mmCIF file with all atom_site columns, C-alpha atoms in Angstrom:
data_model
loop_
_atom_site.group_PDB
_atom_site.id
_atom_site.type_symbol
_atom_site.label_atom_id
_atom_site.label_alt_id
_atom_site.label_comp_id
_atom_site.label_asym_id
_atom_site.label_entity_id
_atom_site.label_seq_id
_atom_site.pdbx_PDB_ins_code
_atom_site.Cartn_x
_atom_site.Cartn_y
_atom_site.Cartn_z
_atom_site.occupancy
_atom_site.B_iso_or_equiv
_atom_site.pdbx_formal_charge
_atom_site.auth_seq_id
_atom_site.auth_comp_id
_atom_site.auth_asym_id
_atom_site.auth_atom_id
_atom_site.pdbx_PDB_model_num
ATOM 1   C CA . UNK A 1 1   ? -0.184  -0.174  -0.339  1.00 81.00 ? 29  UNK A CA 1
ATOM 2   C CA . UNK A 1 2   ? 1.388   3.948   -0.907  1.00 83.00 ? 30  UNK A CA 1
ATOM 3   C CA . UNK A 1 3   ? -0.136  5.995   1.396   1.00 84.00 ? 31  UNK A CA 1
ATOM 4   C CA . UNK A 1 4   ? -0.102  9.260   3.147   1.00 84.00 ? 32  UNK A CA 1
ATOM 5   C CA . UNK A 1 5   ? 1.385   9.364   6.192   1.00 85.00 ? 33  UNK A CA 1
ATOM 6   C CA . UNK A 1 6   ? -1.815  11.290  7.827   1.00 88.00 ? 34  UNK A CA 1
ATOM 7   C CA . UNK A 1 7   ? -5.208  9.750   9.793   1.00 91.00 ? 35  UNK A CA 1
ATOM 8   C CA . UNK A 1 8   ? -6.302  9.533   5.898   1.00 87.00 ? 36  UNK A CA 1
ATOM 9   C CA . UNK A 1 9   ? -3.695  7.057   5.185   1.00 88.00 ? 37  UNK A CA 1
ATOM 10  C CA . UNK A 1 10  ? -4.133  5.572   7.884   1.00 92.00 ? 38  UNK A CA 1
ATOM 11  C CA . UNK A 1 11  ? -8.039  5.166   6.859   1.00 91.00 ? 39  UNK A CA 1
ATOM 12  C CA . UNK A 1 12  ? -6.793  3.550   4.370   1.00 89.00 ? 40  UNK A CA 1
ATOM 13  C CA . UNK A 1 13  ? -4.513  0.866   5.701   1.00 91.00 ? 41  UNK A CA 1
ATOM 14  C CA . UNK A 1 14  ? -7.158  -0.273  8.247   1.00 93.00 ? 42  UNK A CA 1
ATOM 15  C CA . UNK A 1 15  ? -9.897  -0.662  5.502   1.00 91.00 ? 43  UNK A CA 1
ATOM 16  C CA . UNK A 1 16  ? -7.812  -2.576  4.075   1.00 91.00 ? 44  UNK A CA 1
ATOM 17  C CA . UNK A 1 17  ? -6.705  -4.772  6.838   1.00 93.00 ? 45  UNK A CA 1
ATOM 18  C CA . UNK A 1 18  ? -10.078 -5.085  7.558   1.00 94.00 ? 46  UNK A CA 1
ATOM 19  C CA . UNK A 1 19  ? -10.457 -6.558  3.687   1.00 92.00 ? 47  UNK A CA 1
ATOM 20  C CA . UNK A 1 20  ? -7.788  -9.159  4.495   1.00 90.00 ? 48  UNK A CA 1
ATOM 21  C CA . UNK A 1 21  ? -8.934  -9.485  7.343   1.00 94.00 ? 49  UNK A CA 1
ATOM 22  C CA . UNK A 1 22  ? -12.580 -10.840 6.698   1.00 96.00 ? 50  UNK A CA 1
ATOM 23  C CA . UNK A 1 23  ? -10.976 -12.341 3.027   1.00 93.00 ? 51  UNK A CA 1
ATOM 24  C CA . UNK A 1 24  ? -8.601  -15.130 5.838   1.00 94.00 ? 52  UNK A CA 1
ATOM 25  C CA . UNK A 1 25  ? -6.116  -14.006 4.984   1.00 90.00 ? 53  UNK A CA 1
ATOM 26  C CA . UNK A 1 26  ? -3.127  -12.106 7.384   1.00 90.00 ? 54  UNK A CA 1
ATOM 27  C CA . UNK A 1 27  ? -3.370  -7.967  6.820   1.00 86.00 ? 55  UNK A CA 1
ATOM 28  C CA . UNK A 1 28  ? 0.591   -8.514  8.296   1.00 86.00 ? 56  UNK A CA 1
ATOM 29  C CA . UNK A 1 29  ? 1.245   -9.801  4.670   1.00 83.00 ? 57  UNK A CA 1
ATOM 30  C CA . UNK A 1 30  ? 0.442   -5.900  3.704   1.00 86.00 ? 58  UNK A CA 1
ATOM 31  C CA . UNK A 1 31  ? 3.182   -3.445  2.755   1.00 83.00 ? 59  UNK A CA 1
ATOM 32  C CA . UNK A 1 32  ? 2.792   -0.535  3.340   1.00 84.00 ? 60  UNK A CA 1
ATOM 33  C CA . UNK A 1 33  ? 4.658   2.500   2.335   1.00 82.00 ? 61  UNK A CA 1
ATOM 34  C CA . UNK A 1 34  ? 4.326   6.212   3.280   1.00 80.00 ? 62  UNK A CA 1
ATOM 35  C CA . UNK A 1 35  ? 4.844   9.341   1.808   1.00 83.00 ? 63  UNK A CA 1
ATOM 36  C CA . UNK A 1 36  ? 5.124   12.744  4.034   1.00 80.00 ? 64  UNK A CA 1
ATOM 37  C CA . UNK A 1 37  ? 1.805   14.952  3.617   1.00 80.00 ? 65  UNK A CA 1
ATOM 38  C CA . UNK A 1 38  ? 2.477   18.430  1.143   1.00 80.00 ? 66  UNK A CA 1
ATOM 39  C CA . UNK A 1 39  ? 5.636   17.041  -0.520  1.00 79.00 ? 67  UNK A CA 1
ATOM 40  C CA . UNK A 1 40  ? 6.861   15.726  -3.757  1.00 82.00 ? 68  UNK A CA 1
ATOM 41  C CA . UNK A 1 41  ? 9.567   13.470  -1.943  1.00 78.00 ? 69  UNK A CA 1
ATOM 42  C CA . UNK A 1 42  ? 8.604   10.062  -2.866  1.00 79.00 ? 70  UNK A CA 1
ATOM 43  C CA . UNK A 1 43  ? 11.928  8.204   -3.724  1.00 78.00 ? 71  UNK A CA 1
ATOM 44  C CA . UNK A 1 44  ? 11.927  6.196   -0.240  1.00 76.00 ? 72  UNK A CA 1
ATOM 45  C CA . UNK A 1 45  ? 8.757   4.789   -0.623  1.00 75.00 ? 73  UNK A CA 1
ATOM 46  C CA . UNK A 1 46  ? 9.919   3.992   -4.480  1.00 73.00 ? 74  UNK A CA 1
ATOM 47  C CA . UNK A 1 47  ? 13.344  2.563   -3.019  1.00 70.00 ? 75  UNK A CA 1
ATOM 48  C CA . UNK A 1 48  ? 11.033  0.513   -0.519  1.00 70.00 ? 76  UNK A CA 1
ATOM 49  C CA . UNK A 1 49  ? 8.873   -0.840  -3.215  1.00 67.00 ? 77  UNK A CA 1
ATOM 50  C CA . UNK A 1 50  ? 12.019  -1.630  -5.177  1.00 63.00 ? 78  UNK A CA 1
ATOM 51  C CA . UNK A 1 51  ? 13.563  -3.410  -2.808  1.00 63.00 ? 79  UNK A CA 1
ATOM 52  C CA . UNK A 1 52  ? 10.967  -5.497  -1.487  1.00 64.00 ? 80  UNK A CA 1
ATOM 53  C CA . UNK A 1 53  ? 10.189  -6.359  -5.422  1.00 60.00 ? 81  UNK A CA 1
ATOM 54  C CA . UNK A 1 54  ? 6.484   -5.589  -5.491  1.00 57.00 ? 82  UNK A CA 1
ATOM 55  C CA . UNK A 1 55  ? 5.589   -9.293  -4.216  1.00 57.00 ? 83  UNK A CA 1
ATOM 56  C CA . UNK A 1 56  ? 1.656   -9.362  -4.975  1.00 60.00 ? 84  UNK A CA 1
ATOM 57  C CA . UNK A 1 57  ? 1.413   -7.383  -8.408  1.00 70.00 ? 85  UNK A CA 1
ATOM 58  C CA . UNK A 1 58  ? -1.030  -4.957  -6.880  1.00 76.00 ? 86  UNK A CA 1
ATOM 59  C CA . UNK A 1 59  ? -0.720  -1.588  -5.489  1.00 78.00 ? 87  UNK A CA 1
ATOM 60  C CA . UNK A 1 60  ? -3.672  -0.106  -3.452  1.00 82.00 ? 88  UNK A CA 1
ATOM 61  C CA . UNK A 1 61  ? -3.005  3.730   -2.934  1.00 84.00 ? 89  UNK A CA 1
ATOM 62  C CA . UNK A 1 62  ? -4.544  5.831   -0.774  1.00 83.00 ? 90  UNK A CA 1
ATOM 63  C CA . UNK A 1 63  ? -3.089  9.310   -1.377  1.00 85.00 ? 91  UNK A CA 1
ATOM 64  C CA . UNK A 1 64  ? -3.587  12.521  -3.507  1.00 83.00 ? 92  UNK A CA 1
ATOM 65  C CA . UNK A 1 65  ? -3.752  12.613  -7.110  1.00 84.00 ? 93  UNK A CA 1
ATOM 66  C CA . UNK A 1 66  ? -0.303  13.555  -7.814  1.00 86.00 ? 94  UNK A CA 1
ATOM 67  C CA . UNK A 1 67  ? 1.934   11.756  -5.803  1.00 85.00 ? 95  UNK A CA 1
ATOM 68  C CA . UNK A 1 68  ? -0.305  9.222   -6.765  1.00 86.00 ? 96  UNK A CA 1
ATOM 69  C CA . UNK A 1 69  ? 0.642   9.912   -10.684 1.00 87.00 ? 97  UNK A CA 1
ATOM 70  C CA . UNK A 1 70  ? 3.917   9.861   -9.613  1.00 86.00 ? 98  UNK A CA 1
ATOM 71  C CA . UNK A 1 71  ? 4.102   6.601   -7.436  1.00 85.00 ? 99  UNK A CA 1
ATOM 72  C CA . UNK A 1 72  ? 2.620   5.348   -11.137 1.00 85.00 ? 100 UNK A CA 1
ATOM 73  C CA . UNK A 1 73  ? 4.762   6.703   -13.281 1.00 85.00 ? 101 UNK A CA 1
ATOM 74  C CA . UNK A 1 74  ? 8.419   5.672   -10.731 1.00 82.00 ? 102 UNK A CA 1
ATOM 75  C CA . UNK A 1 75  ? 7.234   1.861   -10.706 1.00 82.00 ? 103 UNK A CA 1
ATOM 76  C CA . UNK A 1 76  ? 5.186   1.255   -13.781 1.00 81.00 ? 104 UNK A CA 1
ATOM 77  C CA . UNK A 1 77  ? 8.531   0.398   -15.018 1.00 81.00 ? 105 UNK A CA 1
ATOM 78  C CA . UNK A 1 78  ? 10.269  -1.105  -12.134 1.00 80.00 ? 106 UNK A CA 1
ATOM 79  C CA . UNK A 1 79  ? 6.943   -3.138  -12.011 1.00 80.00 ? 107 UNK A CA 1
ATOM 80  C CA . UNK A 1 80  ? 5.584   -4.018  -15.486 1.00 80.00 ? 108 UNK A CA 1
ATOM 81  C CA . UNK A 1 81  ? 1.827   -5.035  -14.888 1.00 81.00 ? 109 UNK A CA 1
ATOM 82  C CA . UNK A 1 82  ? 1.285   -3.714  -11.720 1.00 81.00 ? 110 UNK A CA 1
ATOM 83  C CA . UNK A 1 83  ? -2.106  -3.460  -11.147 1.00 83.00 ? 111 UNK A CA 1
ATOM 84  C CA . UNK A 1 84  ? -2.466  0.324   -9.113  1.00 83.00 ? 112 UNK A CA 1
ATOM 85  C CA . UNK A 1 85  ? -6.130  1.202   -7.519  1.00 83.00 ? 113 UNK A CA 1
ATOM 86  C CA . UNK A 1 86  ? -6.618  3.865   -5.401  1.00 84.00 ? 114 UNK A CA 1
ATOM 87  C CA . UNK A 1 87  ? -8.623  5.151   -2.946  1.00 82.00 ? 115 UNK A CA 1
ATOM 88  C CA . UNK A 1 88  ? -9.784  8.634   -3.394  1.00 74.00 ? 116 UNK A CA 1
ATOM 89  C CA . UNK A 1 89  ? -12.517 11.711  -1.855  1.00 70.00 ? 117 UNK A CA 1
ATOM 90  C CA . UNK A 1 90  ? -12.574 13.379  -5.277  1.00 70.00 ? 118 UNK A CA 1
ATOM 91  C CA . UNK A 1 91  ? -13.046 10.656  -7.947  1.00 70.00 ? 119 UNK A CA 1
ATOM 92  C CA . UNK A 1 92  ? -11.392 9.098   -9.965  1.00 75.00 ? 120 UNK A CA 1
ATOM 93  C CA . UNK A 1 93  ? -11.523 11.803  -12.715 1.00 79.00 ? 121 UNK A CA 1
ATOM 94  C CA . UNK A 1 94  ? -8.525  13.647  -11.762 1.00 82.00 ? 122 UNK A CA 1
ATOM 95  C CA . UNK A 1 95  ? -5.970  10.871  -11.636 1.00 82.00 ? 123 UNK A CA 1
ATOM 96  C CA . UNK A 1 96  ? -6.705  10.449  -15.277 1.00 80.00 ? 124 UNK A CA 1
ATOM 97  C CA . UNK A 1 97  ? -6.110  13.384  -16.274 1.00 81.00 ? 125 UNK A CA 1
ATOM 98  C CA . UNK A 1 98  ? -3.166  13.710  -14.630 1.00 81.00 ? 126 UNK A CA 1
ATOM 99  C CA . UNK A 1 99  ? -1.725  10.473  -16.567 1.00 80.00 ? 127 UNK A CA 1
ATOM 100 C CA . UNK A 1 100 ? -3.538  11.106  -19.775 1.00 74.00 ? 128 UNK A CA 1
ATOM 101 C CA . UNK A 1 101 ? -0.212  12.613  -21.247 1.00 62.00 ? 129 UNK A CA 1
ATOM 102 C CA . UNK A 1 102 ? 2.184   9.568   -20.694 1.00 57.00 ? 130 UNK A CA 1
ATOM 103 C CA . UNK A 1 103 ? 3.141   7.385   -22.769 1.00 55.00 ? 131 UNK A CA 1
ATOM 104 C CA . UNK A 1 104 ? 2.151   3.948   -22.382 1.00 54.00 ? 132 UNK A CA 1
ATOM 105 C CA . UNK A 1 105 ? -0.638  4.714   -19.680 1.00 51.00 ? 133 UNK A CA 1
ATOM 106 C CA . UNK A 1 106 ? -4.410  4.071   -20.790 1.00 53.00 ? 134 UNK A CA 1
ATOM 107 C CA . UNK A 1 107 ? -6.228  5.300   -17.329 1.00 53.00 ? 135 UNK A CA 1
ATOM 108 C CA . UNK A 1 108 ? -9.328  3.265   -16.417 1.00 55.00 ? 136 UNK A CA 1
ATOM 109 C CA . UNK A 1 109 ? -11.140 4.922   -14.370 1.00 52.00 ? 137 UNK A CA 1
ATOM 110 C CA . UNK A 1 110 ? -14.354 4.165   -11.936 1.00 52.00 ? 138 UNK A CA 1
ATOM 111 C CA . UNK A 1 111 ? -15.527 6.307   -9.409  1.00 47.00 ? 139 UNK A CA 1
#
C-alpha cells in the first residue's frame, strides 16, 4: 500500500487490513509505504517498494492525485503489469487527467 502519512492514509490502511482479514488473509502481509503530506518526496517509498520487489503485482494507493500519479510513473517500469488502484475522496477523473499525457498509460477509472 502506498499511503499518505496522515489519518487519511491510516484509515485507508485500516480498511484494506479489515478486508484482508475478512478474506482470511493475514493483514501482516500488507507492505505499507508512506509519503509525507504536502510533498512530492516519494523516493523512500519507491526505494522500499523496489527493495521488497512489489510482491503481489497489485498496489492500493491512498494518496492525493499528483502523488499517486508520480508513484505510478516511477514504479511502472520497475513492475511491469502492476495493477494500481487509488482510494480517492474526489473521484477518479483527476488521476486519469494527470495520467493521460504519459506514454504507455491507458487509465481506466471508476468512481
